[in-house]
């Protein structure tokens, strides 16, 4: 707190006197009444303070963790020396007084330690379009308990795994540090390593250690893309803390620290759809306490998600949203039965909503979103949509670009196979007469949707 003014310092000291010092940043949450009481305490002590609640507290959306509730991470700030204040001709020995209670020095080595300021809250911003569903309540209960119980969430891409974890943290005022895993991720990235800062080599903590010190949620995104270098997290997944060999320091987790991993597979090896996923160490996987398999939301929930997205983009069409959900559901059925190699994710539907808001054209919005697929799949998926939405016309001749040099047989056979699979999926979703009747009524009125 060395870089704050006198009024703020007095205010924070009064909060500590009245309510004690929080164990971690996740616990540094105060009500409006508590903050007003702290200001009154300063006046009673004759100290310089605010006349009303300060703007840095009430106008910063990242600090709001509930109605009349504010996060004040400065209450547990650690006075590390910022990198720019280091003398380039000297080294600084980390003293016990400069550390928080999660760290203990194991030897007398001298080094420069650089850590980011804890004055900044890492609570995710609330997303007004988010709809809780699936395993949301169970995972929320685990994280709110502040018991250490690592969670592994697996499922198809684009169904909201990562968003769910971030929004659980946003709703509960929990800090969340997201680390995206790749094949190149190693101990230096996760735990920390030496960096060249202003011409001097200094040790910088990685996201894992920062989450441990702050009592935050560590979100390991796409964990099944990692290699055996991830084994450095073994002690972290046991909740026992970790010894940082490079600086001779042991870091133990603050209260509330937990780990959540998301992945498209269960770590059993590479799949055709998710190239780069790996067969992970069984001992590593076994350290996750609870596993959740997340499918796509059912049609009622997904329609509610899409309608909220449309509202956020400024162009709402509930009927269009229902058609889109039915379309995606039909394609997913064909995919599950092995007739289709591609799928429409919830993320794809959200992109349709965005394109619809930009161009005000349903047909163009769908076609733009389908361009990530091959020409045969684009045509088949679009034609399927025209069978569901009576206001749309089938694909006109010449929609896809024909290349003279391309083998004719491969494009034709692919299109025929996809058409057969799509027709089979349609037959399961609708009565035959409903699909072929050009005067069909709204096929999506078999369920009600509310935003």
Short mmCIF file of C-alpha atoms in Angstrom, two decimals:
data_model
loop_
_atom_site.label_atom_id
_atom_site.label_comp_id
_atom_site.label_asym_id
_atom_site.label_seq_id
_atom_site.Cartn_x
_atom_site.Cartn_y
_atom_site.Cartn_z
CA UNK A 1 0.00 0.00 0.00
CA UNK A 2 3.05 2.28 -0.31
CA UNK A 3 1.77 3.84 -3.53
CA UNK A 4 -1.61 5.09 -2.22
CA UNK A 5 -2.56 8.47 -0.83
CA UNK A 6 -3.21 9.35 2.83
CA UNK A 7 -7.00 9.29 2.61
CA UNK A 8 -7.04 5.83 1.07
CA UNK A 9 -4.49 4.52 3.56
CA UNK A 10 -6.54 5.81 6.50
CA UNK A 11 -9.69 4.29 5.01
CA UNK A 12 -8.08 0.84 4.57
CA UNK A 13 -6.59 0.96 8.07
CA UNK A 14 -10.04 1.74 9.51
CA UNK A 15 -11.53 -1.22 7.63
CA UNK A 16 -8.86 -3.48 9.10
CA UNK A 17 -9.49 -2.17 12.63
CA UNK A 18 -13.24 -2.68 12.34
CA UNK A 19 -13.35 -5.97 10.46
CA UNK A 20 -9.90 -7.55 10.71
CA UNK A 21 -7.45 -8.44 7.96
CA UNK A 22 -8.81 -10.89 5.33
CA UNK A 23 -6.94 -14.17 4.83
CA UNK A 24 -6.92 -13.81 1.04
CA UNK A 25 -7.99 -11.41 -1.68
CA UNK A 26 -11.07 -13.55 -2.27
CA UNK A 27 -12.18 -12.69 1.29
CA UNK A 28 -11.57 -8.94 0.88
CA UNK A 29 -15.23 -8.15 0.23
CA UNK A 30 -17.05 -5.40 2.13
CA UNK A 31 -20.58 -4.03 2.17
CA UNK A 32 -21.52 -0.42 1.60
CA UNK A 33 -22.41 -0.10 5.29
CA UNK A 34 -18.99 -1.41 6.36
CA UNK A 35 -17.25 1.11 4.11
CA UNK A 36 -19.34 3.98 5.50
CA UNK A 37 -18.50 2.81 9.03
CA UNK A 38 -14.79 2.91 8.14
CA UNK A 39 -15.12 6.53 6.98
CA UNK A 40 -16.91 7.39 10.23
CA UNK A 41 -14.09 5.70 12.16
CA UNK A 42 -11.55 7.93 10.44
CA UNK A 43 -13.54 11.04 11.37
CA UNK A 44 -13.71 9.84 14.97
CA UNK A 45 -9.92 9.46 15.00
CA UNK A 46 -9.44 12.93 13.51
CA UNK A 47 -7.80 11.48 10.39
CA UNK A 48 -7.99 12.83 6.86
CA UNK A 49 -10.48 10.75 4.86
CA UNK A 50 -13.33 10.84 2.33
CA UNK A 51 -16.59 12.71 2.78
CA UNK A 52 -18.46 10.12 0.69
CA UNK A 53 -17.61 6.69 -0.69
CA UNK A 54 -14.71 7.24 -3.12
CA UNK A 55 -15.13 6.97 -6.90
CA UNK A 56 -12.32 4.40 -7.19
CA UNK A 57 -14.56 2.07 -5.15
CA UNK A 58 -18.08 2.77 -6.43
CA UNK A 59 -17.39 3.45 -10.13
CA UNK A 60 -15.01 0.58 -10.85
CA UNK A 61 -17.24 -2.24 -12.17
CA UNK A 62 -14.55 -4.85 -11.51
CA UNK A 63 -14.91 -4.18 -7.77
CA UNK A 64 -18.65 -4.86 -7.65
CA UNK A 65 -19.25 -8.42 -6.50
CA UNK A 66 -22.92 -8.06 -5.61
CA UNK A 67 -25.58 -5.55 -4.67
CA UNK A 68 -23.91 -3.12 -2.28
CA UNK A 69 -20.81 -5.38 -2.08
CA UNK A 70 -17.30 -4.29 -3.09
CA UNK A 71 -14.00 -6.10 -3.52
CA UNK A 72 -11.02 -4.27 -1.99
CA UNK A 73 -7.94 -6.43 -2.75
CA UNK A 74 -5.65 -3.69 -1.36
CA UNK A 75 -6.55 -4.99 2.10
CA UNK A 76 -4.13 -7.90 1.55
CA UNK A 77 -1.63 -6.16 -0.69
CA UNK A 78 1.96 -7.33 -0.49
CA UNK A 79 4.58 -4.64 -0.71
CA UNK A 80 6.80 -6.08 -3.44
CA UNK A 81 9.16 -3.61 -5.04
CA UNK A 82 7.95 -2.80 -8.58
CA UNK A 83 10.41 -3.58 -11.36
CA UNK A 84 10.79 0.04 -12.38
CA UNK A 85 11.98 0.96 -8.86
CA UNK A 86 14.85 -1.50 -8.83
CA UNK A 87 18.37 -0.16 -8.94
CA UNK A 88 19.91 -1.81 -11.98
CA UNK A 89 23.30 -1.97 -10.24
CA UNK A 90 22.11 -3.86 -7.18
CA UNK A 91 20.22 -6.95 -6.08
CA UNK A 92 17.60 -7.15 -3.38
CA UNK A 93 17.30 -9.97 -0.89
CA UNK A 94 13.72 -10.96 -0.20
CA UNK A 95 13.09 -10.26 3.48
CA UNK A 96 10.48 -12.05 5.57
CA UNK A 97 8.63 -8.79 6.20
CA UNK A 98 8.16 -8.32 2.47
CA UNK A 99 6.38 -11.63 1.92
CA UNK A 100 2.87 -12.78 2.58
CA UNK A 101 2.11 -15.75 4.82
CA UNK A 102 1.96 -18.11 1.85
CA UNK A 103 5.70 -17.83 1.21
CA UNK A 104 8.72 -18.95 3.18
CA UNK A 105 12.38 -18.63 2.17
CA UNK A 106 14.27 -21.95 2.22
CA UNK A 107 17.81 -20.55 1.97
CA UNK A 108 19.79 -17.34 1.97
CA UNK A 109 20.20 -16.93 -1.79
CA UNK A 110 20.03 -13.37 -3.04
CA UNK A 111 17.79 -12.57 -6.00
CA UNK A 112 15.51 -9.97 -7.46
CA UNK A 113 11.85 -10.81 -7.11
CA UNK A 114 9.19 -9.13 -9.22
CA UNK A 115 5.49 -9.72 -8.62
CA UNK A 116 2.49 -7.93 -10.14
CA UNK A 117 0.59 -5.54 -7.92
CA UNK A 118 -2.16 -7.09 -5.83
CA UNK A 119 -4.03 -3.76 -5.88
CA UNK A 120 -5.79 -5.00 -9.03
CA UNK A 121 -8.83 -7.24 -8.65
CA UNK A 122 -8.91 -10.32 -10.89
CA UNK A 123 -12.61 -11.05 -10.39
CA UNK A 124 -14.07 -11.64 -13.90
CA UNK A 125 -16.58 -9.14 -15.26
CA UNK A 126 -20.19 -10.32 -15.13
CA UNK A 127 -21.73 -11.28 -18.47
CA UNK A 128 -25.40 -10.29 -18.59
CA UNK A 129 -26.08 -12.78 -21.41
CA UNK A 130 -24.91 -15.79 -19.41
CA UNK A 131 -27.53 -18.46 -18.62
CA UNK A 132 -26.67 -20.97 -15.84
CA UNK A 133 -27.33 -24.57 -16.87
CA UNK A 134 -25.91 -28.08 -16.75
CA UNK A 135 -23.34 -28.62 -13.99
CA UNK A 136 -23.27 -24.93 -13.07
CA UNK A 137 -24.79 -25.35 -9.60
CA UNK A 138 -22.55 -28.27 -8.59
CA UNK A 139 -19.35 -26.53 -9.70
CA UNK A 140 -20.47 -23.28 -8.08
CA UNK A 141 -21.06 -25.12 -4.78
CA UNK A 142 -17.57 -26.64 -4.91
CA UNK A 143 -15.85 -23.32 -5.56
CA UNK A 144 -17.91 -21.42 -2.98
CA UNK A 145 -17.05 -23.98 -0.29
CA UNK A 146 -13.38 -22.89 -0.52
CA UNK A 147 -12.41 -26.51 0.03
CA UNK A 148 -9.51 -27.61 -2.14
CA UNK A 149 -11.02 -30.02 -4.67
CA UNK A 150 -9.61 -29.81 -8.24
CA UNK A 151 -12.28 -30.06 -10.94
CA UNK A 152 -11.92 -31.35 -14.52
CA UNK A 153 -14.59 -30.30 -17.07
CA UNK A 154 -14.65 -32.04 -20.43
CA UNK A 155 -16.90 -31.69 -23.46
CA UNK A 156 -17.27 -30.62 -27.07
CA UNK A 157 -15.92 -27.26 -28.18
CA UNK A 158 -18.01 -24.11 -28.03
CA UNK A 159 -20.47 -25.27 -25.35
CA UNK A 160 -19.49 -22.80 -22.62
CA UNK A 161 -17.12 -24.68 -20.29
CA UNK A 162 -14.70 -21.82 -19.74
CA UNK A 163 -17.43 -19.17 -19.67
CA UNK A 164 -19.28 -21.10 -16.97
CA UNK A 165 -16.25 -21.13 -14.64
CA UNK A 166 -15.53 -17.44 -15.20
CA UNK A 167 -19.15 -16.45 -14.55
CA UNK A 168 -19.30 -18.56 -11.38
CA UNK A 169 -16.29 -16.59 -10.14
CA UNK A 170 -17.87 -13.30 -11.24
CA UNK A 171 -21.10 -14.06 -9.39
CA UNK A 172 -19.35 -15.11 -6.17
CA UNK A 173 -16.64 -12.41 -6.22
CA UNK A 174 -13.86 -14.98 -6.61
CA UNK A 175 -10.66 -14.03 -8.39
CA UNK A 176 -9.85 -16.19 -11.40
CA UNK A 177 -6.50 -16.54 -13.17
CA UNK A 178 -6.83 -18.22 -16.55
CA UNK A 179 -3.79 -19.98 -17.99
CA UNK A 180 -4.14 -21.30 -21.55
CA UNK A 181 -2.20 -24.52 -22.01
CA UNK A 182 -0.32 -25.35 -25.23
CA UNK A 183 2.25 -27.92 -26.28
CA UNK A 184 4.96 -25.39 -25.34
CA UNK A 185 3.71 -24.68 -21.80
CA UNK A 186 6.34 -25.64 -19.22
CA UNK A 187 7.36 -25.06 -15.59
CA UNK A 188 8.83 -21.68 -16.44
CA UNK A 189 5.45 -20.48 -17.75
CA UNK A 190 3.37 -21.97 -14.93
CA UNK A 191 5.49 -21.53 -11.82
CA UNK A 192 7.72 -18.65 -12.84
CA UNK A 193 11.17 -17.90 -14.15
CA UNK A 194 13.87 -15.33 -14.64
CA UNK A 195 13.18 -12.48 -17.04
CA UNK A 196 15.32 -9.63 -18.33
CA UNK A 197 13.75 -6.43 -16.98
CA UNK A 198 15.44 -3.05 -17.55
CA UNK A 199 18.73 -4.79 -18.27
CA UNK A 200 18.63 -6.90 -15.10
CA UNK A 201 17.63 -10.52 -14.55
CA UNK A 202 14.73 -10.87 -12.12
CA UNK A 203 12.44 -13.71 -11.08
CA UNK A 204 8.77 -13.32 -12.04
CA UNK A 205 6.02 -15.53 -10.58
CA UNK A 206 3.83 -17.47 -13.02
CA UNK A 207 0.05 -17.64 -12.99
CA UNK A 208 -0.06 -20.77 -10.82
CA UNK A 209 1.91 -19.21 -7.96
CA UNK A 210 -0.03 -15.96 -8.19
CA UNK A 211 -3.33 -17.86 -7.90
CA UNK A 212 -2.00 -19.80 -4.90
CA UNK A 213 -0.92 -16.63 -3.10
CA UNK A 214 -4.19 -14.81 -3.77
CA UNK A 215 -6.48 -17.71 -2.84
CA UNK A 216 -7.89 -17.47 -6.37
CA UNK A 217 -9.33 -20.00 -8.81
CA UNK A 218 -6.68 -21.30 -11.22
CA UNK A 219 -8.35 -22.04 -14.57
CA UNK A 220 -6.20 -24.34 -16.72
CA UNK A 221 -7.83 -23.98 -20.14
CA UNK A 222 -7.38 -26.74 -22.78
CA UNK A 223 -5.28 -28.79 -20.36
CA UNK A 224 -5.22 -31.82 -22.66
CA UNK A 225 -2.95 -29.91 -25.07
CA UNK A 226 -0.14 -29.97 -22.48
CA UNK A 227 2.83 -32.35 -22.39
CA UNK A 228 4.64 -34.17 -19.60
CA UNK A 229 6.00 -30.75 -18.58
CA UNK A 230 2.67 -30.26 -16.80
CA UNK A 231 3.85 -32.76 -14.18
CA UNK A 232 5.36 -29.84 -12.27
CA UNK A 233 1.79 -29.24 -11.05
CA UNK A 234 1.60 -32.53 -9.15
CA UNK A 235 2.08 -30.96 -5.69
CA UNK A 236 -0.22 -28.08 -6.62
CA UNK A 237 -3.03 -30.54 -7.44
CA UNK A 238 -2.52 -32.12 -4.02
CA UNK A 239 -3.07 -28.77 -2.30
CA UNK A 240 0.28 -29.00 -0.51
CA UNK A 241 2.07 -26.04 -1.99
CA UNK A 242 5.13 -26.04 -4.18
CA UNK A 243 8.87 -25.60 -3.74
CA UNK A 244 10.34 -23.19 -6.31
CA UNK A 245 13.78 -24.64 -6.97
CA UNK A 246 15.14 -21.63 -8.84
CA UNK A 247 14.84 -19.28 -5.87
CA UNK A 248 14.75 -21.72 -2.94
CA UNK A 249 11.27 -20.70 -1.80
CA UNK A 250 8.25 -22.72 -0.71
CA UNK A 251 4.81 -21.34 -1.60
CA UNK A 252 1.72 -22.75 0.04
CA UNK A 253 -1.82 -21.99 -1.13
CA UNK A 254 -3.93 -19.37 0.60
CA UNK A 255 -7.40 -20.30 1.78
CA UNK A 256 -9.88 -20.61 -1.08
CA UNK A 257 -7.35 -21.62 -3.73
CA UNK A 258 -8.67 -24.22 -6.16
CA UNK A 259 -7.92 -25.59 -9.63
CA UNK A 260 -10.38 -26.03 -12.50
CA UNK A 261 -9.27 -27.61 -15.78
CA UNK A 262 -11.22 -27.57 -19.05
CA UNK A 263 -10.60 -29.83 -22.02
CA UNK A 264 -12.24 -31.41 -25.05
CA UNK A 265 -11.05 -34.91 -24.09
CA UNK A 266 -10.42 -36.86 -20.90
CA UNK A 267 -6.68 -36.97 -21.54
CA UNK A 268 -6.70 -40.34 -23.27
CA UNK A 269 -5.00 -39.26 -26.46
CA UNK A 270 -5.45 -37.36 -29.71
CA UNK A 271 -8.83 -37.48 -31.45
CA UNK A 272 -9.71 -36.78 -35.08
CA UNK A 273 -11.60 -33.62 -34.17
CA UNK A 274 -9.24 -32.18 -31.57
CA UNK A 275 -5.81 -32.39 -33.14
CA UNK A 276 -2.96 -31.86 -30.68
CA UNK A 277 -4.68 -33.31 -27.62
CA UNK A 278 -2.44 -35.77 -25.81
CA UNK A 279 -2.47 -38.89 -23.73
CA UNK A 280 -1.91 -37.51 -20.24
CA UNK A 281 -0.20 -39.11 -17.25
CA UNK A 282 -2.68 -41.21 -15.26
CA UNK A 283 -1.22 -40.13 -11.91
CA UNK A 284 -1.67 -36.50 -12.95
CA UNK A 285 -5.30 -37.04 -14.00
CA UNK A 286 -6.12 -38.96 -10.84
CA UNK A 287 -5.36 -35.90 -8.74
CA UNK A 288 -8.51 -34.18 -9.97
CA UNK A 289 -11.23 -34.80 -7.40
CA UNK A 290 -14.33 -34.38 -9.57
CA UNK A 291 -14.99 -34.81 -13.29
CA UNK A 292 -17.89 -33.26 -15.19
CA UNK A 293 -18.94 -34.09 -18.75
CA UNK A 294 -20.69 -31.13 -20.38
CA UNK A 295 -22.83 -31.56 -23.49
CA UNK A 296 -24.52 -28.77 -25.40
CA UNK A 297 -27.45 -27.11 -23.66
CA UNK A 298 -30.92 -28.46 -24.37
CA UNK A 299 -33.05 -26.56 -26.90
CA UNK A 300 -34.92 -24.47 -24.32
CA UNK A 301 -31.75 -23.27 -22.55
CA UNK A 302 -29.85 -22.73 -25.79
CA UNK A 303 -32.71 -20.67 -27.23
CA UNK A 304 -32.64 -18.51 -24.12
CA UNK A 305 -28.88 -18.03 -24.58
CA UNK A 306 -29.29 -17.06 -28.23
CA UNK A 307 -32.10 -14.61 -27.50
CA UNK A 308 -30.00 -12.90 -24.83
CA UNK A 309 -27.13 -12.63 -27.30
CA UNK A 310 -29.46 -11.07 -29.85
CA UNK A 311 -30.57 -8.50 -27.27
CA UNK A 312 -26.95 -7.71 -26.45
CA UNK A 313 -26.15 -7.19 -30.15
CA UNK A 314 -29.21 -4.95 -30.51
CA UNK A 315 -31.31 -7.07 -32.89
CA UNK A 316 -33.73 -9.54 -31.33
CA UNK A 317 -35.79 -12.07 -33.31
CA UNK A 318 -37.21 -14.85 -31.11
CA UNK A 319 -38.58 -16.84 -34.05
CA UNK A 320 -35.18 -16.76 -35.78
CA UNK A 321 -33.53 -17.87 -32.52
CA UNK A 322 -35.85 -20.87 -32.27
CA UNK A 323 -35.16 -21.88 -35.88
CA UNK A 324 -31.41 -21.66 -35.26
CA UNK A 325 -31.61 -23.87 -32.17
CA UNK A 326 -33.71 -26.49 -33.98
CA UNK A 327 -31.23 -26.40 -36.88
CA UNK A 328 -28.25 -26.97 -34.60
CA UNK A 329 -30.06 -29.74 -32.72
CA UNK A 330 -30.80 -31.59 -35.97
CA UNK A 331 -27.18 -31.39 -37.11
CA UNK A 332 -25.91 -32.59 -33.73
CA UNK A 333 -28.20 -35.60 -33.91
CA UNK A 334 -26.71 -36.51 -37.29
CA UNK A 335 -23.21 -36.01 -35.86
CA UNK A 336 -23.84 -38.28 -32.87
CA UNK A 337 -25.12 -41.04 -35.14
CA UNK A 338 -21.97 -40.86 -37.25
CA UNK A 339 -23.63 -39.49 -40.36
CA UNK A 340 -21.96 -36.06 -40.20
CA UNK A 341 -18.36 -35.04 -39.62
CA UNK A 342 -19.09 -31.44 -38.63
CA UNK A 343 -21.27 -29.82 -36.02
CA UNK A 344 -22.87 -26.47 -35.20
CA UNK A 345 -21.73 -25.31 -31.77
CA UNK A 346 -23.38 -22.78 -29.48
CA UNK A 347 -20.49 -20.47 -30.30
CA UNK A 348 -21.39 -20.75 -34.03
CA UNK A 349 -24.98 -19.77 -33.26
CA UNK A 350 -23.77 -16.74 -31.34
CA UNK A 351 -21.74 -15.72 -34.39
CA UNK A 352 -24.88 -15.98 -36.52
CA UNK A 353 -26.59 -13.58 -34.10
CA UNK A 354 -23.74 -11.12 -34.39
CA UNK A 355 -23.73 -11.27 -38.21
CA UNK A 356 -27.53 -10.85 -38.20
CA UNK A 357 -27.16 -7.69 -36.10
CA UNK A 358 -24.49 -6.33 -38.45
CA UNK A 359 -26.14 -7.09 -41.82
CA UNK A 360 -29.85 -7.41 -40.87
CA UNK A 361 -29.99 -10.38 -43.24
CA UNK A 362 -30.69 -13.91 -41.96
CA UNK A 363 -29.50 -15.60 -45.13
CA UNK A 364 -26.19 -13.74 -45.20
CA UNK A 365 -25.65 -14.27 -41.47
CA UNK A 366 -25.99 -18.04 -41.86
CA UNK A 367 -23.85 -18.26 -44.98
CA UNK A 368 -21.06 -16.16 -43.45
CA UNK A 369 -20.98 -18.42 -40.40
CA UNK A 370 -20.88 -21.59 -42.52
CA UNK A 371 -17.83 -20.55 -44.54
CA UNK A 372 -15.53 -22.29 -42.07
CA UNK A 373 -16.78 -25.64 -43.48
CA UNK A 374 -16.02 -27.23 -46.85
CA UNK A 375 -18.34 -26.33 -49.80
CA UNK A 376 -20.36 -29.56 -49.66
CA UNK A 377 -21.04 -29.17 -45.94
CA UNK A 378 -21.94 -25.50 -46.38
CA UNK A 379 -24.55 -26.37 -48.99
CA UNK A 380 -26.01 -29.28 -47.03
CA UNK A 381 -26.21 -27.34 -43.76
CA UNK A 382 -27.78 -24.33 -45.46
CA UNK A 383 -30.35 -26.48 -47.28
CA UNK A 384 -31.20 -28.11 -43.96
CA UNK A 385 -31.92 -24.70 -42.49
CA UNK A 386 -34.30 -23.89 -45.35
CA UNK A 387 -36.29 -27.02 -44.47
CA UNK A 388 -36.68 -25.77 -40.89
CA UNK A 389 -37.32 -22.08 -41.58
CA UNK A 390 -40.18 -21.64 -44.12
CA UNK A 391 -39.14 -18.02 -44.75
CA UNK A 392 -35.84 -19.08 -46.31
CA UNK A 393 -35.24 -20.43 -49.81
CA UNK A 394 -32.97 -23.38 -50.67
CA UNK A 395 -29.46 -22.80 -51.97
CA UNK A 396 -29.55 -21.45 -55.54
CA UNK A 397 -27.55 -23.19 -58.22
CA UNK A 398 -23.92 -22.11 -58.28
CA UNK A 399 -23.68 -21.13 -54.59
CA UNK A 400 -20.41 -22.96 -54.22
CA UNK A 401 -17.44 -22.10 -56.38
CA UNK A 402 -16.55 -24.79 -58.87
CA UNK A 403 -12.88 -25.19 -59.66
CA UNK A 404 -12.25 -26.85 -63.05
CA UNK A 405 -9.05 -28.44 -61.77
CA UNK A 406 -10.81 -30.15 -58.87
CA UNK A 407 -11.97 -33.77 -59.28
CA UNK A 408 -15.72 -33.67 -59.91
CA UNK A 409 -16.39 -37.01 -58.28
CA UNK A 410 -15.06 -36.03 -54.83
CA UNK A 411 -17.29 -32.94 -54.48
CA UNK A 412 -20.38 -34.70 -55.81
CA UNK A 413 -19.96 -37.81 -53.66
CA UNK A 414 -19.30 -35.73 -50.53
CA UNK A 415 -22.41 -33.67 -51.11
CA UNK A 416 -24.53 -36.76 -51.70
CA UNK A 417 -23.27 -38.45 -48.55
CA UNK A 418 -23.85 -35.36 -46.42
CA UNK A 419 -27.33 -34.90 -47.90
CA UNK A 420 -28.23 -38.47 -47.00
CA UNK A 421 -27.01 -37.99 -43.43
CA UNK A 422 -28.87 -34.69 -43.09
CA UNK A 423 -32.09 -36.21 -44.46
CA UNK A 424 -31.79 -39.07 -41.99
CA UNK A 425 -31.37 -36.60 -39.14
CA UNK A 426 -34.37 -34.58 -40.33
CA UNK A 427 -36.53 -37.69 -40.46
CA UNK A 428 -35.86 -38.27 -36.77
CA UNK A 429 -36.58 -34.67 -35.80
CA UNK A 430 -39.78 -34.03 -37.83
CA UNK A 431 -42.56 -36.06 -39.46
CA UNK A 432 -41.87 -36.59 -43.16
CA UNK A 433 -44.89 -34.55 -44.19
CA UNK A 434 -43.70 -31.60 -42.11
CA UNK A 435 -40.30 -31.48 -43.78
CA UNK A 436 -41.43 -31.63 -47.39
CA UNK A 437 -44.57 -29.48 -47.05
CA UNK A 438 -43.71 -25.96 -48.35
CA UNK A 439 -46.60 -24.53 -46.35
CA UNK A 440 -45.48 -25.96 -43.03
CA UNK A 441 -46.20 -24.03 -39.88
CA UNK A 442 -43.56 -22.97 -37.38
CA UNK A 443 -41.77 -26.25 -36.47
CA UNK A 444 -40.33 -24.65 -33.38
CA UNK A 445 -43.54 -23.94 -31.55
CA UNK A 446 -43.34 -27.27 -29.73
CA UNK A 447 -41.60 -25.51 -26.89
CA UNK A 448 -41.77 -22.13 -25.26
CA UNK A 449 -38.76 -19.84 -24.96
CA UNK A 450 -38.35 -16.87 -22.72
CA UNK A 451 -35.41 -14.50 -22.71
#
